[in-house]
Short mmCIF file of C-alpha atoms in Angstrom, two decimals:
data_model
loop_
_atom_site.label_atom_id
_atom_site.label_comp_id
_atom_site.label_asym_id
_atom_site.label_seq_id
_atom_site.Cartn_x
_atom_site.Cartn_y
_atom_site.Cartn_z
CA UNK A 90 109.54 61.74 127.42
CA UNK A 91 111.93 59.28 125.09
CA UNK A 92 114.33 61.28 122.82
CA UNK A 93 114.10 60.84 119.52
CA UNK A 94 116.62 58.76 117.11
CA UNK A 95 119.54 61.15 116.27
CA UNK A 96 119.66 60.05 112.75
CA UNK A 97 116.08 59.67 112.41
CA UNK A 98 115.59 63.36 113.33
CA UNK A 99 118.43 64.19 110.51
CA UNK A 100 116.78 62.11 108.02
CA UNK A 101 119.56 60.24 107.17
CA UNK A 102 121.19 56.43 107.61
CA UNK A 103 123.45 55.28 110.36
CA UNK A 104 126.23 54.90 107.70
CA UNK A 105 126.26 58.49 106.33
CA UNK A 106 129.52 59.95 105.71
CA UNK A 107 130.85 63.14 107.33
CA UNK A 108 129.61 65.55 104.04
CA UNK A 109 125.94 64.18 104.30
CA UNK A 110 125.76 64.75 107.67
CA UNK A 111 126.44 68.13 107.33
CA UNK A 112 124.05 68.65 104.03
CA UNK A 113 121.33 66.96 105.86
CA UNK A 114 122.25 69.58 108.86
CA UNK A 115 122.38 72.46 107.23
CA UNK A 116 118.85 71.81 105.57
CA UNK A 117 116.99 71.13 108.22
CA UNK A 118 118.76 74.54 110.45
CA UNK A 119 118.24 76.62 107.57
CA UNK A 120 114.48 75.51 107.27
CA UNK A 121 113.41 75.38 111.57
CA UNK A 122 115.91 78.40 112.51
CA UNK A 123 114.04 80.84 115.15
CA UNK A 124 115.57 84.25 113.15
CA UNK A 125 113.31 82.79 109.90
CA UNK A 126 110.50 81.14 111.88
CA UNK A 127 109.36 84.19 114.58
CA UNK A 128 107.10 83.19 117.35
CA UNK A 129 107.08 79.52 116.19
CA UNK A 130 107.38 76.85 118.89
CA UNK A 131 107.54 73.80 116.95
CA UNK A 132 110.46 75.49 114.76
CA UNK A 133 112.06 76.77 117.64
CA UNK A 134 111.95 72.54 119.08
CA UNK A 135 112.92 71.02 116.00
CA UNK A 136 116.12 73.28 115.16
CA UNK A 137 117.69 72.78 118.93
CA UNK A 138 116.69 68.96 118.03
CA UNK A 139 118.34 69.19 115.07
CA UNK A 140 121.53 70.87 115.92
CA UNK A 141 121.71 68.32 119.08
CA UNK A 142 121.69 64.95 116.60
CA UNK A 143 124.51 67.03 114.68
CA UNK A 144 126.45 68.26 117.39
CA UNK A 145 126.71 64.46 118.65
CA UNK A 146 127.19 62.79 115.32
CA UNK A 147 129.54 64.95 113.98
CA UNK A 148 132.33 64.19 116.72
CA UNK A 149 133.64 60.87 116.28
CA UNK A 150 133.95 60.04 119.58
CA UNK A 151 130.58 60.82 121.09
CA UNK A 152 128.75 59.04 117.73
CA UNK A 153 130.87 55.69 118.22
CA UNK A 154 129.32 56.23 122.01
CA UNK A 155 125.90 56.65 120.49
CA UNK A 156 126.00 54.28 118.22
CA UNK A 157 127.00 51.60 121.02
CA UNK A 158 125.09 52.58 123.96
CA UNK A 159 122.06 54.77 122.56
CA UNK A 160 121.23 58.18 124.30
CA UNK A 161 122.53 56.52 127.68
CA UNK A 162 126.00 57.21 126.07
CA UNK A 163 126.26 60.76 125.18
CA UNK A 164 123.98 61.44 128.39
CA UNK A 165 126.35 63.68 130.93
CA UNK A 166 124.34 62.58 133.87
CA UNK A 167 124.86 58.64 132.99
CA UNK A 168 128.73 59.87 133.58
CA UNK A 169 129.58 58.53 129.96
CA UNK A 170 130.24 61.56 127.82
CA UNK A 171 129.30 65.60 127.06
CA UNK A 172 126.15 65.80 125.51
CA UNK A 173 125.11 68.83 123.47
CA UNK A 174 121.70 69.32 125.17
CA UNK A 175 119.24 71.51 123.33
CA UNK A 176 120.24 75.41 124.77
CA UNK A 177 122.70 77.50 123.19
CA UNK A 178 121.61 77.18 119.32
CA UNK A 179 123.93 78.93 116.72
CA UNK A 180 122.48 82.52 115.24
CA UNK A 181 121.19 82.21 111.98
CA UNK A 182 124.23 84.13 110.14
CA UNK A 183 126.31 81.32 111.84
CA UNK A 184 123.71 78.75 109.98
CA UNK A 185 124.42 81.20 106.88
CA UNK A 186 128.04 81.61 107.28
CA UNK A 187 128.83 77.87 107.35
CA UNK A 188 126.53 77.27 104.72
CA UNK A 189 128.64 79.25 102.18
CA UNK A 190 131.83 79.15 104.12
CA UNK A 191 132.80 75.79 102.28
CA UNK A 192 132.63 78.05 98.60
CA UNK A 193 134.08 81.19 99.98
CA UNK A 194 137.27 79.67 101.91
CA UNK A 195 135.72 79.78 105.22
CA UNK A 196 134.73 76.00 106.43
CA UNK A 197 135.44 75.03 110.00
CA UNK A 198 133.19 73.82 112.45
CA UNK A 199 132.53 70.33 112.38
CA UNK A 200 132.85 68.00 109.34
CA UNK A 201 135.22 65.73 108.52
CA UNK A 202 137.97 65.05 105.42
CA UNK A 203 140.23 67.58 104.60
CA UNK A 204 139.26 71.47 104.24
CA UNK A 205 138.76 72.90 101.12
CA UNK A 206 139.66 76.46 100.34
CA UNK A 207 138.55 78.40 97.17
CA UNK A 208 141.46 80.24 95.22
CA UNK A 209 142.35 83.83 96.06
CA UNK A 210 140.82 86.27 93.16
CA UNK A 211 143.41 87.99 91.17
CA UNK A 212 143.70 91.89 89.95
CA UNK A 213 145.32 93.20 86.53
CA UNK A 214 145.38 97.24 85.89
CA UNK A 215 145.04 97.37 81.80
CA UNK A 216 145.74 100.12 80.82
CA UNK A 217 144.06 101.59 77.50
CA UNK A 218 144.29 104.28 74.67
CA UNK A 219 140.69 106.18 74.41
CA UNK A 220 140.42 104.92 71.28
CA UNK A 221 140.84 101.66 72.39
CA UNK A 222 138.16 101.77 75.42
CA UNK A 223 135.69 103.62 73.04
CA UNK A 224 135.36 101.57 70.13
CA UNK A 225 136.35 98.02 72.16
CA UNK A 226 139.34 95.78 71.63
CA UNK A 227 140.98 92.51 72.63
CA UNK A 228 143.84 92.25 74.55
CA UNK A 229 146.50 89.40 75.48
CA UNK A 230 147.02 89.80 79.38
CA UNK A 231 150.28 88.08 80.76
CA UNK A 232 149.85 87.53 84.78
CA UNK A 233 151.30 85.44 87.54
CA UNK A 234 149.73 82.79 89.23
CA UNK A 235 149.18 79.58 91.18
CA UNK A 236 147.62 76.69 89.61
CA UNK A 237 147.17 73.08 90.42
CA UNK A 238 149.90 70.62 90.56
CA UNK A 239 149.37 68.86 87.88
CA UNK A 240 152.27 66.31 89.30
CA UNK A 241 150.00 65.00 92.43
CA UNK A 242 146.71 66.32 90.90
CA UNK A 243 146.82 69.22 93.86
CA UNK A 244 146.77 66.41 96.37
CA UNK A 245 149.91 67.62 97.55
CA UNK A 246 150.84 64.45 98.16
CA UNK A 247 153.62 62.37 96.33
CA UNK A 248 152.32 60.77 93.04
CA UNK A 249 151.38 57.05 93.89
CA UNK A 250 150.77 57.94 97.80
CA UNK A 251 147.58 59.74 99.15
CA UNK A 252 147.04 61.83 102.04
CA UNK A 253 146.17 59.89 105.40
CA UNK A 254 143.82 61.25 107.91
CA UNK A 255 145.09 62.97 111.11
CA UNK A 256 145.53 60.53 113.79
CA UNK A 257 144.83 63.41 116.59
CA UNK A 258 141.76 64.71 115.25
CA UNK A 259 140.20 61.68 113.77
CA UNK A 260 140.10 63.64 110.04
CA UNK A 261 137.68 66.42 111.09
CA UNK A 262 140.19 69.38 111.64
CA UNK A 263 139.24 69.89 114.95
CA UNK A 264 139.81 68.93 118.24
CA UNK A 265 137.39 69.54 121.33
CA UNK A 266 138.67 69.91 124.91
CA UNK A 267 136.66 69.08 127.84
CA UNK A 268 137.03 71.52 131.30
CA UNK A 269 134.64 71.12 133.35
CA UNK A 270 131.74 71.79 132.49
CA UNK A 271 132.75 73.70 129.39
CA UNK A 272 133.66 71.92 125.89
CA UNK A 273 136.11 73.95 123.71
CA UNK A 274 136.82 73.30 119.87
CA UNK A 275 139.72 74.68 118.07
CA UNK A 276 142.08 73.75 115.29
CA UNK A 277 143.48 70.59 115.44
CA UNK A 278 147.11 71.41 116.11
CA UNK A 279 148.94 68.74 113.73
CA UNK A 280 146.99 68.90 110.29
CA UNK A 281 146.59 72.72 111.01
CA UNK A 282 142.59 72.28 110.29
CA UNK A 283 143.29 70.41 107.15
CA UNK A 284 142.30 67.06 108.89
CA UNK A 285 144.61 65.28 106.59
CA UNK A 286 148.48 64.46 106.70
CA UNK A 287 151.03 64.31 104.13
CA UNK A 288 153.40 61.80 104.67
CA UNK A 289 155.72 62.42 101.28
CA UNK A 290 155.38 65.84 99.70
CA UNK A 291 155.09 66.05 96.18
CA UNK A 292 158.76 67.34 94.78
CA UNK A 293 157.13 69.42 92.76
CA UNK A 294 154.90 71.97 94.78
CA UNK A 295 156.64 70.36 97.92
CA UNK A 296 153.05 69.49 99.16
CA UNK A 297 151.38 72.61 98.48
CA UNK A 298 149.00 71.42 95.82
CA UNK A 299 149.39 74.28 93.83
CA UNK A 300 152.80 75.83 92.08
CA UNK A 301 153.31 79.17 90.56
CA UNK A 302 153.09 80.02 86.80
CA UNK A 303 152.68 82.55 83.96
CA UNK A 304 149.89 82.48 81.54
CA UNK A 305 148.18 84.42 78.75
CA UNK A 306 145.19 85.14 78.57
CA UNK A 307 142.91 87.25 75.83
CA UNK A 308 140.67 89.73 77.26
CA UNK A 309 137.50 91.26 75.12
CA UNK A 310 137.12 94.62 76.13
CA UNK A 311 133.67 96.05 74.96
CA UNK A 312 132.90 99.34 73.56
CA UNK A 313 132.82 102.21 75.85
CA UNK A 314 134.81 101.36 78.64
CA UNK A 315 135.98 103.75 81.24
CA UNK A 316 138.35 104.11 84.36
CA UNK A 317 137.53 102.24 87.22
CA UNK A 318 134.88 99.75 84.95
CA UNK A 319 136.32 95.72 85.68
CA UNK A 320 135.78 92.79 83.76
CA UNK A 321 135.56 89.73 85.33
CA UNK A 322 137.00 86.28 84.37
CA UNK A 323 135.68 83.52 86.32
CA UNK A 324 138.27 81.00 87.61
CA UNK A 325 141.18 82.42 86.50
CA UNK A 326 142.44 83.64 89.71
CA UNK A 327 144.60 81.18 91.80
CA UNK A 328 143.90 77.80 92.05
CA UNK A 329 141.88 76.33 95.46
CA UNK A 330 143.82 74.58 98.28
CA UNK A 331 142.62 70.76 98.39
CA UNK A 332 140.47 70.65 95.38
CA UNK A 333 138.70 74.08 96.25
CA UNK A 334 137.37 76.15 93.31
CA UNK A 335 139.53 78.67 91.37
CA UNK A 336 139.19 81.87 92.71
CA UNK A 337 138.59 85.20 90.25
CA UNK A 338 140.61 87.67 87.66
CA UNK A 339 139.19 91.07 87.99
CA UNK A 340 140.88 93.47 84.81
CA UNK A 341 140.69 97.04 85.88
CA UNK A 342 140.41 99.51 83.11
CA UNK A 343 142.66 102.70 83.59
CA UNK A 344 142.41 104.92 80.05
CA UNK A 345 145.07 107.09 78.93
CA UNK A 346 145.13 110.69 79.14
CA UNK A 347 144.29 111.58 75.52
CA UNK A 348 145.96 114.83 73.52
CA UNK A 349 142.61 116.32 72.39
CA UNK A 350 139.93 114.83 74.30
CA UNK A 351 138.69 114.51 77.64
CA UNK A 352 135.69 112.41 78.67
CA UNK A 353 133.10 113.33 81.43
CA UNK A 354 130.67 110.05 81.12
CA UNK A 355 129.41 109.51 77.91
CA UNK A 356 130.47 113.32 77.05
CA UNK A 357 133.49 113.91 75.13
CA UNK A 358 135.28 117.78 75.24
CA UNK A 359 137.65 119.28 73.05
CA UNK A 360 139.33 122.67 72.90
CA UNK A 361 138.97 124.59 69.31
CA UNK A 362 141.47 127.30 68.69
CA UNK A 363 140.16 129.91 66.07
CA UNK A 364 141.40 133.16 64.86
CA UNK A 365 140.33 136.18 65.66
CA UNK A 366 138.99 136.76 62.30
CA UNK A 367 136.82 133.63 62.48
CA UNK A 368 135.38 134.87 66.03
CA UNK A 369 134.60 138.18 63.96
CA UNK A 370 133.23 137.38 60.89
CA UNK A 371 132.43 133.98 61.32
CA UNK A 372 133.91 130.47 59.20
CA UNK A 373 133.84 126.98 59.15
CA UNK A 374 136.34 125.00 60.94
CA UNK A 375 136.93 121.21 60.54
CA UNK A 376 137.18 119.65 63.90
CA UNK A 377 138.50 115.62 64.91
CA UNK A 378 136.49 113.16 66.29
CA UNK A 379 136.61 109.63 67.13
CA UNK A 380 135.10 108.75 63.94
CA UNK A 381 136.60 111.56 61.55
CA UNK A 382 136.57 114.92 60.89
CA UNK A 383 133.45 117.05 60.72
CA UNK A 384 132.35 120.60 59.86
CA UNK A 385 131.79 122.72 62.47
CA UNK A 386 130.14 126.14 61.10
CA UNK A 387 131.55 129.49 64.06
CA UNK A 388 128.82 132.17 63.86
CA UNK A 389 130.16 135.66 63.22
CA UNK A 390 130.72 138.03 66.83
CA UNK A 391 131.31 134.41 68.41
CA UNK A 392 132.70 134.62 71.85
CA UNK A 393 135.84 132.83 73.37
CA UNK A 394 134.42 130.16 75.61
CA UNK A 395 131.64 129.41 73.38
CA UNK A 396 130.51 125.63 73.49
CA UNK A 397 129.45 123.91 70.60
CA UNK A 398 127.27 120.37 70.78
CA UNK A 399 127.77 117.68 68.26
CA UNK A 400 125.25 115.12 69.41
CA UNK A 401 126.05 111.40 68.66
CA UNK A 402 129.35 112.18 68.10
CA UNK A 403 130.65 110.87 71.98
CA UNK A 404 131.10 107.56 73.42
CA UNK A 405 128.50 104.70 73.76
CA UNK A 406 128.14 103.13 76.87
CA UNK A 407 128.45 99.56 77.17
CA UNK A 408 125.74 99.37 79.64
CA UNK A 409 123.39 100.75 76.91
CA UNK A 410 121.45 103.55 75.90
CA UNK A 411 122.67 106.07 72.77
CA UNK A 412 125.95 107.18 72.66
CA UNK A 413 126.95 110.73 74.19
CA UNK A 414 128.13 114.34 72.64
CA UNK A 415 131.54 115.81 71.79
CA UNK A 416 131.64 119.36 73.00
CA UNK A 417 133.95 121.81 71.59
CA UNK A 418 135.01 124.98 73.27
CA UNK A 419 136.41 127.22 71.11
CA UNK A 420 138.78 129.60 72.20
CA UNK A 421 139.94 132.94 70.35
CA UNK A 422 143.59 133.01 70.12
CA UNK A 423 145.07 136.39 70.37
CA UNK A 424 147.28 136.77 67.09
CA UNK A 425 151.56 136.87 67.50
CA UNK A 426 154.47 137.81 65.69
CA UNK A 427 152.54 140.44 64.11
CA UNK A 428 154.46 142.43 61.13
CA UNK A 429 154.44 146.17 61.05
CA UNK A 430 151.53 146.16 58.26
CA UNK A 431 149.13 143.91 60.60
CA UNK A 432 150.15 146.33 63.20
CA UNK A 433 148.94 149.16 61.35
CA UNK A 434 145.86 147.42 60.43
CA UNK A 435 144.53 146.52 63.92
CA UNK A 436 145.92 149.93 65.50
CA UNK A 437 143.22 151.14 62.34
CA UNK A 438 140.83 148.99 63.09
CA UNK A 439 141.04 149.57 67.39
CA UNK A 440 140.66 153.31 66.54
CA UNK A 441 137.44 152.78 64.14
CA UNK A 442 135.68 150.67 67.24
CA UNK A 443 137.11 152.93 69.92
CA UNK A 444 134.34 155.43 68.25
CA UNK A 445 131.49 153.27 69.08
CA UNK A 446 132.96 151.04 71.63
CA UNK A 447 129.81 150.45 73.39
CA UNK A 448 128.23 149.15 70.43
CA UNK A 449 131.25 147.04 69.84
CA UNK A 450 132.59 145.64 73.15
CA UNK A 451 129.46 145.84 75.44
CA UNK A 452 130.72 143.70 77.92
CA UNK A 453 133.85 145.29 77.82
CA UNK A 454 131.79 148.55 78.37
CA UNK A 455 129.20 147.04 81.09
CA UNK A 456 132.63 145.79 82.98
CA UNK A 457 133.91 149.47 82.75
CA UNK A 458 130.78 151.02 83.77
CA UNK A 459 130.69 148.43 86.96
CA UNK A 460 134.71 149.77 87.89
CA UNK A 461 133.85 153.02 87.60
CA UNK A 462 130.84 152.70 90.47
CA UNK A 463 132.55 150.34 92.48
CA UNK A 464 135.37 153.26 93.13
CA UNK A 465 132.29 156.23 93.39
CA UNK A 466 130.72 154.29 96.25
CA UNK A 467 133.74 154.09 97.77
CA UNK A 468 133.88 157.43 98.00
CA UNK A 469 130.52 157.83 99.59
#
């Protein structure tokens, strides 16, 4: 049975360039591959026909054999050339990996011109005051980074002259080696993969492409942010080698330590001092929060440790939803510096509740009650 036109099977004309080639490839592997097509002959057939045209028009030698002498010329038993033959098909993450590795920085395998890398992405730790990550801000970011010569246009090349294709791999960044019966690809050793040569560097990024520099940059940082949230600036990481896409800035929030609150979430806590009056007889204390100060009305008899929820009054998340509580723990501070008078007074007052100290202190009198079994079934 007659094989089939190579570039008929790829859909494409005899004078397709090297990128074509490999879109027209890529389609039809992505479309026939076995891993998406289970159980299916005819896929299974056309992908291994597919990736046979490819694998013979993509090297420049065996599709100028092709091209002259048909099939006959890339036929290893007509003694002319390695032909791919239809075993050994790539996996299906290979298919995947090669069809993305052009965007991410991978490339490789076959394909001619000069490789194209996308930019590296970029971090920045911003650091913020609570205030500023709960009600939002905008900030002026100064960072380091490499952009594109703007003397040779990231060419790397000096302004005027281009780059000229690699003489030892024909442009395609690789070179194949035949032993035996085995055909082995790897980097072309003189353009380094880039399948291009530069001939006289640009003075400026001394044929880099790209050069270092500063720049500013304003950041909007929206309501509610918290440690360990990013925002992301597309292309504003460092430029791509050969024309490749900017790569990405990725802010990291890191918020202050504040002197009266700490957040949990959407939760804000505080710690109240109050008197020990107040925690007797009761009061109303103003406490801070983000938006002001508030009332805050202490029961009488209230305990140290006590929480207290004021709803609404916490942080909003920037994801959505209402905005969280501020909790406040109050804590009875034992008085100091006491004169002789307030002395008197609370050595009064101890002796008036020593009377009916149950009644009083009850947890002070359950805790007693709990010592003094403890010790009588030790005894036992």
């Amino acid at each position: 049975m007659s094989k089939r036109d190579y570039y008929e099977i790829l859909g494409i004309s005899r004078d397709v360039n090297d990128a074509d080639l490999k879109k027209a490839y890529r389609r039809l592997a992505m479309k026939h591959h076995p891993d998406r097509n289970a159980n299916n002959k005819e896929a299974e057939d056309k992908f291994k026909e597919a990736k046979e045209a490819y694998d013979i028009l993509s090297d420049a030698q065996k599709r100028a054999a092709y091209d002259q002498f048909g099939h006959a010329g890339v036929d290893p038993s007509a003694g002319m050339g390695g032909g791919a033959g239809y075993g050994g098909g790539a996996s299906f993450s290979d298919i995947f990996g090669d069809v993305f590795g052009d965007i991410f920085g991978g490339g490789g395998g076959h394909g001619g011109g000069q490789r194209v890398y996308r930019g590296a992405d970029l971090r920045y730790n911003l650091e913020l005051d609570l205030e500023e990550a709960v009600g939002g801000t905008t900030v002026s970011i100064r960072i380091p980074t490499h952009i594109t010569c703007d003397e040779c246009s990231g060419s790397g090349a000096k302004k005027g002259t281009s780059p000229t294709t690699c003489t030892t791999c024909g442009g395609h960044g690789q070179v194949r080696m035949q032993q035996g019966f085995f055909s082995l690809q790897q980097t072309c050793p003189r353009c380094h993969g880039n399948g291009k040569m530069i001939d006289t560097p640009c003075a400026k990024c001394h044929g880099k492409g790209i050069v270092e520099k500063h720049k500013t940059l304003s950041v909007k940082v929206p309501a509610g942010v918290d440690t360990g949230d990013r925002i992301r600036l597309s292309g504003e990481g460092e430029a791509g080698e050969n024309g490749g896409p900017a790569g990405d800035l990725y802010v990291h929030m890191h918020v202050r330590p504040h002197k009266l609150f700490t957040r949990e979430g959407n939760d804000l806590y505080c710690e109240v001092p109050i008197s020990f009056v107040t925690a007797g007889l009761g009061g109303e204390l103003e406490v801070p929060t983000l938006g002001g100060r508030v009332k805050l009305k202490v029961p009488p008899e209230t305990q140290s440790g006590k929480m207290f929820r004021l709803r609404g009054k916490g942080v909003k998340s920037p994801r959505g939803g209402g905005p969280g509580d501020l909790l406040c723990r109050v804590d009875v501070e034992t008085p100091v510096k006491l004169t002789k008078k307030q002395k008197e007074l609370l050595e009064e007052l101890g002796k008036s509740m020593a009377e009916d100290s149950v009644h009083h202190s009850p947890r002070a009198a359950t805790w007693l009650d709990g010592v003094k079994k403890f010790f009588e079934d030790m005894k036992n």
